[in-house]
mmCIF file of C-alpha atoms in Angstrom:
data_model
loop_
_atom_site.group_PDB
_atom_site.id
_atom_site.type_symbol
_atom_site.label_atom_id
_atom_site.label_comp_id
_atom_site.label_asym_id
_atom_site.label_seq_id
_atom_site.Cartn_x
_atom_site.Cartn_y
_atom_site.Cartn_z
ATOM 1 C CA MET H 1 0.000 0.000 0.000
ATOM 2 C CA SER H 2 2.884 2.320 -0.617
ATOM 3 C CA ASP H 3 1.166 4.194 -3.429
ATOM 4 C CA GLN H 4 -1.218 6.685 -1.928
ATOM 5 C CA ARG H 5 -2.192 8.149 -5.312
ATOM 6 C CA THR H 6 -5.232 5.947 -5.840
ATOM 7 C CA PRO H 7 -7.577 8.002 -8.065
ATOM 8 C CA HIS H 8 -10.624 9.325 -6.243
ATOM 9 C CA THR H 9 -13.659 8.426 -8.298
ATOM 10 C CA ALA H 10 -16.663 10.716 -8.239
ATOM 11 C CA LEU H 11 -18.538 8.128 -6.169
ATOM 12 C CA TRP H 12 -15.757 7.913 -3.583
ATOM 13 C CA HIS H 13 -15.595 11.700 -3.313
ATOM 14 C CA ASP H 14 -19.370 11.942 -2.879
ATOM 15 C CA LYS H 15 -19.335 9.350 -0.109
ATOM 16 C CA LEU H 16 -16.335 11.011 1.511
ATOM 17 C CA ALA H 17 -18.121 14.360 1.431
ATOM 18 C CA ALA H 18 -21.178 12.749 3.011
ATOM 19 C CA GLY H 19 -18.969 11.266 5.709
ATOM 20 C CA PHE H 20 -17.781 14.687 6.820
ATOM 21 C CA ARG H 21 -20.991 16.583 6.082
ATOM 22 C CA ARG H 22 -22.249 16.412 9.650
ATOM 23 C CA THR H 23 -19.018 17.896 10.981
ATOM 24 C CA ALA H 24 -18.959 20.582 8.274
ATOM 25 C CA GLU H 25 -22.608 21.499 8.865
ATOM 26 C CA ARG H 26 -22.130 21.547 12.602
ATOM 27 C CA LEU H 27 -19.105 23.762 12.230
ATOM 28 C CA GLY H 28 -21.008 26.013 9.833
ATOM 29 C CA GLY H 29 -23.927 26.262 12.220
ATOM 30 C CA ASN H 30 -21.661 27.069 15.126
ATOM 31 C CA LEU H 31 -19.798 29.696 13.149
ATOM 32 C CA GLY H 32 -22.781 31.149 11.291
ATOM 33 C CA ASP H 33 -23.840 33.683 13.880
ATOM 34 C CA LEU H 34 -20.289 34.968 14.249
ATOM 35 C CA PHE H 35 -20.063 36.473 10.797
ATOM 36 C CA THR H 36 -22.487 39.286 11.470
ATOM 37 C CA LYS H 37 -19.733 41.319 13.112
ATOM 38 C CA GLU H 38 -17.533 43.661 11.176
ATOM 39 C CA LYS H 39 -14.347 42.988 13.127
ATOM 40 C CA LEU H 40 -12.681 39.873 14.446
ATOM 41 C CA ASP H 41 -12.395 40.841 18.089
ATOM 42 C CA ARG H 42 -11.268 38.778 21.078
ATOM 43 C CA GLN H 43 -14.798 37.786 22.004
ATOM 44 C CA THR H 44 -15.431 36.462 18.505
ATOM 45 C CA LEU H 45 -12.139 34.555 18.556
ATOM 46 C CA ASP H 46 -13.194 32.863 21.788
ATOM 47 C CA ALA H 47 -16.508 31.930 20.219
ATOM 48 C CA ILE H 48 -14.776 30.502 17.134
ATOM 49 C CA GLU H 49 -12.558 28.362 19.357
ATOM 50 C CA GLU H 50 -15.616 27.046 21.210
ATOM 51 C CA ALA H 51 -17.341 26.297 17.890
ATOM 52 C CA LEU H 52 -14.342 24.278 16.706
ATOM 53 C CA ILE H 53 -14.245 22.248 19.911
ATOM 54 C CA ALA H 54 -17.981 21.611 19.668
ATOM 55 C CA SER H 55 -17.374 20.246 16.158
ATOM 56 C CA ASP H 56 -15.133 17.481 17.603
ATOM 57 C CA LEU H 57 -11.888 18.881 16.191
ATOM 58 C CA GLY H 58 -10.298 18.775 19.629
ATOM 59 C CA PRO H 59 -9.057 21.572 21.909
ATOM 60 C CA VAL H 60 -5.460 21.638 20.652
ATOM 61 C CA THR H 61 -6.404 22.137 17.017
ATOM 62 C CA ALA H 62 -9.076 24.653 17.997
ATOM 63 C CA MET H 63 -6.538 26.679 19.970
ATOM 64 C CA ARG H 64 -4.050 26.605 17.100
ATOM 65 C CA ILE H 65 -6.668 27.920 14.668
ATOM 66 C CA ARG H 66 -7.701 30.610 17.108
ATOM 67 C CA ASP H 67 -4.094 31.716 17.618
ATOM 68 C CA ARG H 68 -3.473 31.907 13.888
ATOM 69 C CA LEU H 69 -6.613 33.951 13.332
ATOM 70 C CA GLU H 70 -5.558 36.270 16.125
ATOM 71 C CA ASP H 71 -2.074 36.699 14.661
ATOM 72 C CA GLU H 72 -3.200 37.249 11.087
ATOM 73 C CA ARG H 73 -6.645 38.753 11.199
ATOM 74 C CA TYR H 74 -7.231 40.348 14.606
ATOM 75 C CA ASP H 75 -9.175 43.607 14.420
ATOM 76 C CA LYS H 76 -9.685 43.131 10.671
ATOM 77 C CA ASP H 77 -12.856 42.570 8.705
ATOM 78 C CA LEU H 78 -14.273 39.111 9.390
ATOM 79 C CA ASP H 79 -14.757 37.027 6.281
ATOM 80 C CA GLU H 80 -16.321 33.561 6.536
ATOM 81 C CA ALA H 81 -14.438 32.180 3.543
ATOM 82 C CA GLY H 82 -11.144 33.387 4.986
ATOM 83 C CA VAL H 83 -11.817 31.750 8.339
ATOM 84 C CA ARG H 84 -12.808 28.477 6.688
ATOM 85 C CA LYS H 85 -9.617 28.563 4.640
ATOM 86 C CA VAL H 86 -7.567 28.892 7.814
ATOM 87 C CA VAL H 87 -9.488 25.993 9.364
ATOM 88 C CA ALA H 88 -8.812 23.834 6.301
ATOM 89 C CA GLU H 89 -5.120 24.672 6.251
ATOM 90 C CA GLU H 90 -4.613 23.967 9.948
ATOM 91 C CA VAL H 91 -6.577 20.713 9.806
ATOM 92 C CA ALA H 92 -4.488 19.612 6.823
ATOM 93 C CA LYS H 93 -1.304 20.268 8.816
ATOM 94 C CA VAL H 94 -2.571 17.868 11.475
ATOM 95 C CA LEU H 95 -3.675 15.149 9.037
ATOM 96 C CA ARG H 96 -0.774 15.094 6.591
ATOM 97 C CA PRO H 97 1.771 13.425 8.913
ATOM 98 C CA VAL H 98 -0.656 10.644 9.919
ATOM 99 C CA ALA H 99 -2.094 9.815 6.466
ATOM 100 C CA ARG H 100 0.142 6.794 6.004
ATOM 101 C CA PRO H 101 -1.017 3.650 4.195
ATOM 102 C CA LEU H 102 0.208 0.321 5.508
ATOM 103 C CA GLU H 103 3.566 -0.659 4.068
ATOM 104 C CA ILE H 104 3.975 -4.365 3.308
ATOM 105 C CA GLU H 105 7.710 -4.772 3.655
ATOM 106 C CA ALA H 106 8.312 -7.556 6.202
ATOM 107 C CA PHE H 107 10.966 -10.139 5.422
ATOM 108 C CA PRO H 108 10.636 -13.004 5.817
ATOM 109 C CA ARG H 109 6.980 -13.091 4.846
ATOM 110 C CA PRO H 110 4.230 -13.096 5.930
ATOM 111 C CA GLN H 111 3.704 -9.672 7.452
ATOM 112 C CA VAL H 112 1.398 -10.235 10.426
ATOM 113 C CA ILE H 113 -1.277 -7.623 11.096
ATOM 114 C CA LEU H 114 -3.286 -7.914 14.300
ATOM 115 C CA VAL H 115 -6.597 -6.083 13.989
ATOM 116 C CA ILE H 116 -8.169 -5.040 17.274
ATOM 117 C CA GLY H 117 -11.194 -3.021 18.333
ATOM 118 C CA VAL H 118 -14.347 -3.206 20.397
ATOM 119 C CA ASN H 119 -17.290 -5.302 19.274
ATOM 120 C CA GLY H 120 -19.529 -3.295 16.953
ATOM 121 C CA SER H 121 -16.753 -1.099 15.573
ATOM 122 C CA GLY H 122 -16.921 -2.786 12.169
ATOM 123 C CA LYS H 123 -13.720 -4.721 12.794
ATOM 124 C CA THR H 124 -14.564 -7.932 10.938
ATOM 125 C CA THR H 125 -15.881 -6.137 7.854
ATOM 126 C CA THR H 126 -12.867 -3.833 7.905
ATOM 127 C CA ILE H 127 -10.550 -6.848 7.808
ATOM 128 C CA ALA H 128 -12.245 -7.997 4.610
ATOM 129 C CA LYS H 129 -11.959 -4.526 3.099
ATOM 130 C CA LEU H 130 -8.288 -4.299 4.057
ATOM 131 C CA ALA H 131 -7.635 -7.707 2.526
ATOM 132 C CA HIS H 132 -9.366 -6.617 -0.676
ATOM 133 C CA LEU H 133 -7.366 -3.394 -0.810
ATOM 134 C CA LEU H 134 -4.122 -5.354 -0.446
ATOM 135 C CA GLN H 135 -5.250 -7.781 -3.148
ATOM 136 C CA GLU H 136 -5.670 -4.824 -5.478
ATOM 137 C CA GLN H 137 -1.978 -4.122 -4.892
ATOM 138 C CA ASP H 138 -1.080 -7.702 -5.874
ATOM 139 C CA TYR H 139 -0.370 -8.981 -2.369
ATOM 140 C CA GLN H 140 -1.298 -12.530 -1.377
ATOM 141 C CA VAL H 141 -3.460 -12.410 1.756
ATOM 142 C CA MET H 142 -4.590 -14.949 4.333
ATOM 143 C CA LEU H 143 -7.058 -14.381 7.184
ATOM 144 C CA VAL H 144 -7.159 -15.829 10.699
ATOM 145 C CA ALA H 145 -10.509 -15.846 12.523
ATOM 146 C CA GLY H 146 -9.017 -15.138 15.933
ATOM 147 C CA ASP H 147 -12.193 -13.737 17.522
ATOM 148 C CA THR H 148 -13.075 -17.193 18.800
ATOM 149 C CA PHE H 149 -15.408 -15.883 21.482
ATOM 150 C CA ARG H 150 -18.102 -15.048 18.917
ATOM 151 C CA ALA H 151 -19.347 -17.678 16.508
ATOM 152 C CA ALA H 152 -20.930 -14.898 14.477
ATOM 153 C CA ALA H 153 -17.534 -13.249 13.963
ATOM 154 C CA ILE H 154 -16.038 -16.522 12.734
ATOM 155 C CA GLY H 155 -18.940 -17.105 10.369
ATOM 156 C CA GLN H 156 -18.905 -13.557 9.065
ATOM 157 C CA LEU H 157 -15.186 -13.645 8.313
ATOM 158 C CA LYS H 158 -15.544 -17.011 6.542
ATOM 159 C CA VAL H 159 -18.223 -15.523 4.291
ATOM 160 C CA TRP H 160 -16.009 -12.547 3.482
ATOM 161 C CA ALA H 161 -12.993 -14.771 2.811
ATOM 162 C CA GLU H 162 -14.994 -16.792 0.310
ATOM 163 C CA ARG H 163 -16.368 -13.649 -1.302
ATOM 164 C CA ILE H 164 -12.970 -12.067 -1.906
ATOM 165 C CA GLY H 165 -11.215 -15.352 -2.594
ATOM 166 C CA VAL H 166 -8.619 -15.600 0.173
ATOM 167 C CA PRO H 167 -7.721 -18.558 2.413
ATOM 168 C CA ILE H 168 -8.788 -18.428 6.053
ATOM 169 C CA ILE H 169 -7.772 -20.280 9.210
ATOM 170 C CA THR H 170 -10.694 -20.968 11.555
ATOM 171 C CA GLY H 171 -11.375 -22.997 14.669
ATOM 172 C CA LYS H 172 -14.170 -23.770 17.068
ATOM 173 C CA GLU H 173 -15.982 -21.146 19.122
ATOM 174 C CA GLY H 174 -14.092 -20.685 22.361
ATOM 175 C CA GLY H 175 -10.907 -22.146 20.884
ATOM 176 C CA ASP H 176 -7.382 -20.917 21.407
ATOM 177 C CA ALA H 177 -6.705 -17.894 19.195
ATOM 178 C CA ALA H 178 -2.934 -18.150 19.617
ATOM 179 C CA SER H 179 -2.967 -21.685 18.200
ATOM 180 C CA LEU H 180 -4.859 -20.448 15.151
ATOM 181 C CA VAL H 181 -2.312 -17.702 14.625
ATOM 182 C CA TRP H 182 0.494 -20.253 14.890
ATOM 183 C CA GLU H 183 -1.186 -22.372 12.225
ATOM 184 C CA GLY H 184 -1.790 -19.303 10.072
ATOM 185 C CA VAL H 185 1.869 -18.302 10.099
ATOM 186 C CA LYS H 186 2.968 -21.860 9.302
ATOM 187 C CA GLN H 187 0.551 -22.222 6.392
ATOM 188 C CA GLY H 188 1.141 -18.693 5.163
ATOM 189 C CA THR H 189 4.886 -19.256 5.137
ATOM 190 C CA ALA H 190 4.479 -22.549 3.295
ATOM 191 C CA ILE H 191 2.410 -21.084 0.453
ATOM 192 C CA GLY H 192 4.239 -17.759 0.221
ATOM 193 C CA THR H 193 1.552 -15.493 1.650
ATOM 194 C CA ASP H 194 2.552 -11.839 1.832
ATOM 195 C CA VAL H 195 0.131 -10.736 4.549
ATOM 196 C CA LEU H 196 -1.578 -12.543 7.426
ATOM 197 C CA ILE H 197 -4.468 -10.518 8.867
ATOM 198 C CA VAL H 198 -5.627 -11.694 12.283
ATOM 199 C CA ASP H 199 -9.018 -10.873 13.769
ATOM 200 C CA THR H 200 -9.037 -10.631 17.575
ATOM 201 C CA ALA H 201 -11.670 -10.538 20.274
ATOM 202 C CA GLY H 202 -13.202 -7.155 21.096
ATOM 203 C CA ARG H 203 -14.107 -7.677 24.730
ATOM 204 C CA LEU H 204 -13.120 -4.312 26.092
ATOM 205 C CA GLN H 205 -15.478 -4.819 29.030
ATOM 206 C CA ASN H 206 -13.159 -7.667 30.068
ATOM 207 C CA LYS H 207 -9.954 -5.810 29.395
ATOM 208 C CA ALA H 208 -7.709 -8.068 31.474
ATOM 209 C CA GLY H 209 -8.779 -11.182 29.577
ATOM 210 C CA LEU H 210 -8.432 -9.453 26.231
ATOM 211 C CA MET H 211 -4.955 -8.162 26.963
ATOM 212 C CA ASP H 212 -3.855 -11.569 28.271
ATOM 213 C CA GLU H 213 -5.018 -13.106 25.010
ATOM 214 C CA LEU H 214 -3.162 -10.525 22.925
ATOM 215 C CA SER H 215 -0.030 -11.122 25.001
ATOM 216 C CA LYS H 216 -0.276 -14.850 24.373
ATOM 217 C CA ILE H 217 -0.641 -14.256 20.632
ATOM 218 C CA ARG H 218 2.448 -12.053 20.728
ATOM 219 C CA ARG H 219 4.469 -14.717 22.555
ATOM 220 C CA VAL H 220 3.456 -17.388 20.045
ATOM 221 C CA LEU H 221 4.301 -15.139 17.111
ATOM 222 C CA GLY H 222 7.642 -14.284 18.671
ATOM 223 C CA ARG H 223 8.686 -17.921 18.548
ATOM 224 C CA LEU H 224 8.059 -18.000 14.806
ATOM 225 C CA ASN H 225 9.210 -14.501 13.899
ATOM 226 C CA PRO H 226 10.635 -12.101 16.483
ATOM 227 C CA ALA H 227 9.444 -9.130 14.425
ATOM 228 C CA ALA H 228 5.777 -10.241 14.506
ATOM 229 C CA PRO H 229 3.226 -8.836 14.861
ATOM 230 C CA HIS H 230 4.462 -6.224 12.454
ATOM 231 C CA ASP H 231 1.334 -4.068 12.838
ATOM 232 C CA VAL H 232 -1.363 -3.720 15.493
ATOM 233 C CA VAL H 233 -4.220 -1.844 13.857
ATOM 234 C CA LEU H 234 -7.082 -0.414 15.924
ATOM 235 C CA VAL H 235 -10.462 -0.088 14.181
ATOM 236 C CA LEU H 236 -12.520 2.881 15.354
ATOM 237 C CA ASP H 237 -16.188 3.663 14.766
ATOM 238 C CA ALA H 238 -16.438 7.322 13.725
ATOM 239 C CA THR H 239 -20.071 7.533 14.865
ATOM 240 C CA THR H 240 -18.948 7.268 18.498
ATOM 241 C CA GLY H 241 -17.204 10.658 18.408
ATOM 242 C CA GLN H 242 -15.050 11.360 21.427
ATOM 243 C CA ASN H 243 -15.499 7.811 22.726
ATOM 244 C CA ALA H 244 -13.040 6.816 20.017
ATOM 245 C CA ILE H 245 -10.397 8.880 21.816
ATOM 246 C CA SER H 246 -10.793 6.861 25.008
ATOM 247 C CA GLN H 247 -10.504 3.626 23.004
ATOM 248 C CA ILE H 248 -7.192 4.771 21.543
ATOM 249 C CA GLU H 249 -5.955 5.582 25.036
ATOM 250 C CA ILE H 250 -6.889 2.159 26.424
ATOM 251 C CA PHE H 251 -5.767 0.014 23.513
ATOM 252 C CA GLY H 252 -2.728 2.149 22.807
ATOM 253 C CA ARG H 253 -1.474 1.760 26.352
ATOM 254 C CA ASP H 254 -2.283 -1.918 26.811
ATOM 255 C CA ALA H 255 -2.108 -3.444 23.331
ATOM 256 C CA GLY H 256 0.700 -1.557 21.604
ATOM 257 C CA VAL H 257 -1.355 -0.005 18.798
ATOM 258 C CA THR H 258 0.784 0.991 15.811
ATOM 259 C CA GLY H 259 -1.903 2.463 13.542
ATOM 260 C CA LEU H 260 -5.581 3.308 13.158
ATOM 261 C CA VAL H 261 -8.433 2.710 10.738
ATOM 262 C CA MET H 262 -11.550 4.891 10.956
ATOM 263 C CA THR H 263 -14.786 3.250 9.842
ATOM 264 C CA LYS H 264 -18.417 4.277 9.376
ATOM 265 C CA LEU H 265 -17.585 7.742 8.077
ATOM 266 C CA ASP H 266 -21.062 8.125 6.653
ATOM 267 C CA GLY H 267 -23.643 10.865 7.086
ATOM 268 C CA THR H 268 -24.101 10.028 10.785
ATOM 269 C CA ALA H 269 -20.409 10.200 11.632
ATOM 270 C CA LYS H 270 -18.667 12.740 13.817
ATOM 271 C CA GLY H 271 -15.797 13.023 11.383
ATOM 272 C CA GLY H 272 -14.035 15.736 13.319
ATOM 273 C CA VAL H 273 -12.800 13.065 15.731
ATOM 274 C CA LEU H 274 -10.355 12.021 12.991
ATOM 275 C CA VAL H 275 -8.589 15.335 13.541
ATOM 276 C CA ALA H 276 -8.717 15.098 17.327
ATOM 277 C CA ALA H 277 -7.219 11.601 17.203
ATOM 278 C CA ALA H 278 -4.457 12.682 14.844
ATOM 279 C CA GLU H 279 -3.605 15.705 16.975
ATOM 280 C CA LYS H 280 -3.560 13.895 20.302
ATOM 281 C CA PHE H 281 -1.851 10.624 19.398
ATOM 282 C CA GLY H 282 -0.023 11.115 16.092
ATOM 283 C CA LEU H 283 -0.601 7.481 15.169
ATOM 284 C CA PRO H 284 -0.693 6.614 11.457
ATOM 285 C CA ILE H 285 -4.220 6.523 10.059
ATOM 286 C CA HIS H 286 -3.901 3.846 7.409
ATOM 287 C CA ALA H 287 -7.323 4.058 5.784
ATOM 288 C CA ILE H 288 -10.909 5.186 6.234
ATOM 289 C CA GLY H 289 -14.217 3.516 5.452
ATOM 290 C CA VAL H 290 -17.126 5.530 4.067
ATOM 291 C CA GLY H 291 -19.679 2.808 3.329
ATOM 292 C CA GLU H 292 -20.517 -0.879 3.232
ATOM 293 C CA THR H 293 -18.955 -2.061 -0.034
ATOM 294 C CA LEU H 294 -15.385 -3.254 -0.534
ATOM 295 C CA GLU H 295 -14.664 -0.155 -2.626
ATOM 296 C CA ASP H 296 -15.700 2.143 0.230
ATOM 297 C CA PHE H 297 -12.362 1.715 1.981
ATOM 298 C CA ARG H 298 -9.242 3.579 0.931
ATOM 299 C CA PRO H 299 -6.263 5.602 2.135
ATOM 300 C CA PHE H 300 -7.315 9.225 2.369
ATOM 301 C CA ASP H 301 -6.107 12.511 0.978
ATOM 302 C CA PRO H 302 -5.530 14.761 4.027
ATOM 303 C CA ASP H 303 -5.963 17.967 2.039
ATOM 304 C CA GLU H 304 -9.245 16.808 0.572
ATOM 305 C CA VAL H 305 -10.554 15.751 3.980
ATOM 306 C CA ALA H 306 -9.457 19.046 5.542
ATOM 307 C CA GLY H 307 -11.390 20.986 2.920
ATOM 308 C CA LEU H 308 -14.505 18.892 3.463
ATOM 309 C CA ILE H 309 -14.360 19.334 7.237
ATOM 310 C CA ALA H 310 -13.970 23.083 6.912
ATOM 311 C CA GLY H 311 -16.699 23.306 4.305
ATOM 312 C CA SER H 312 -14.150 25.139 2.200
ATOM 313 C CA LYS H 313 -13.546 24.778 -1.519
ATOM 314 C CA ALA H 314 -10.281 26.621 -1.258
ATOM 315 C CA SER H 315 -7.168 24.595 -2.050
ATOM 316 C CA VAL H 316 -4.983 23.844 0.946
ATOM 317 C CA LYS H 317 -2.085 22.372 -1.022
#
């Protein structure tokens, strides 16, 4: 996934725009009443900062935008387009360093990707979409149904594996996930698989058990390949807003998260949390999902997303 220049089709752009529409409209609504003043005074700057925070962009980004407006535009005529342009530019600065597709470069193969996240985040479907995206880049992919605590998760991943045409390692409900991973690495190595994507349980309510399981998987992988797992990717549901931040804190501390995927960026999403997450943690955001189909999952253009969030058509490049 080293080439981030995947062409944005009109359909992808439309869905992406819909994914950030709620944030853009909320920001517009919060800012709307502020543009009746002739001058950008301190009181208006405070109100703009509050509007940005209320739009889920996070307090650090909001403060940075406020400070820039104060430096450049204080006591000048207030222009909505100009303010939105500043918002877009500052958001882009936050997103550019973290817009980093997964690099498949492990040697020896396979590269092992553990995918973690709470139940309901779209984790299992995201694994299928990630596998499909890697297939498009000519990588050989194998799946491991490591969420053995939910028969539905095993069944769902088997259906996806058949649909996209990749091999999958499965076991019985309640079985040992680490043993499945062991078998996956052995088989993947034997057939020359490039990438092994491992589903894991999402029992955040039983954090101790979940972390023990992840530790066991790590120990087993270490016996086969000291560098594995090469990636620990956390799947986040964008509709949960600021709750996603707390999930990054918990999983990042206890599970060694190396990168993020943001799903469910549809018309109900609080897309501004993408910015807050990038600002606070600086973790790579490998891809975003804007719908249900396999094609609705791609690396993102940070400048395009920044413009959509700000509701600005001005170029930020």
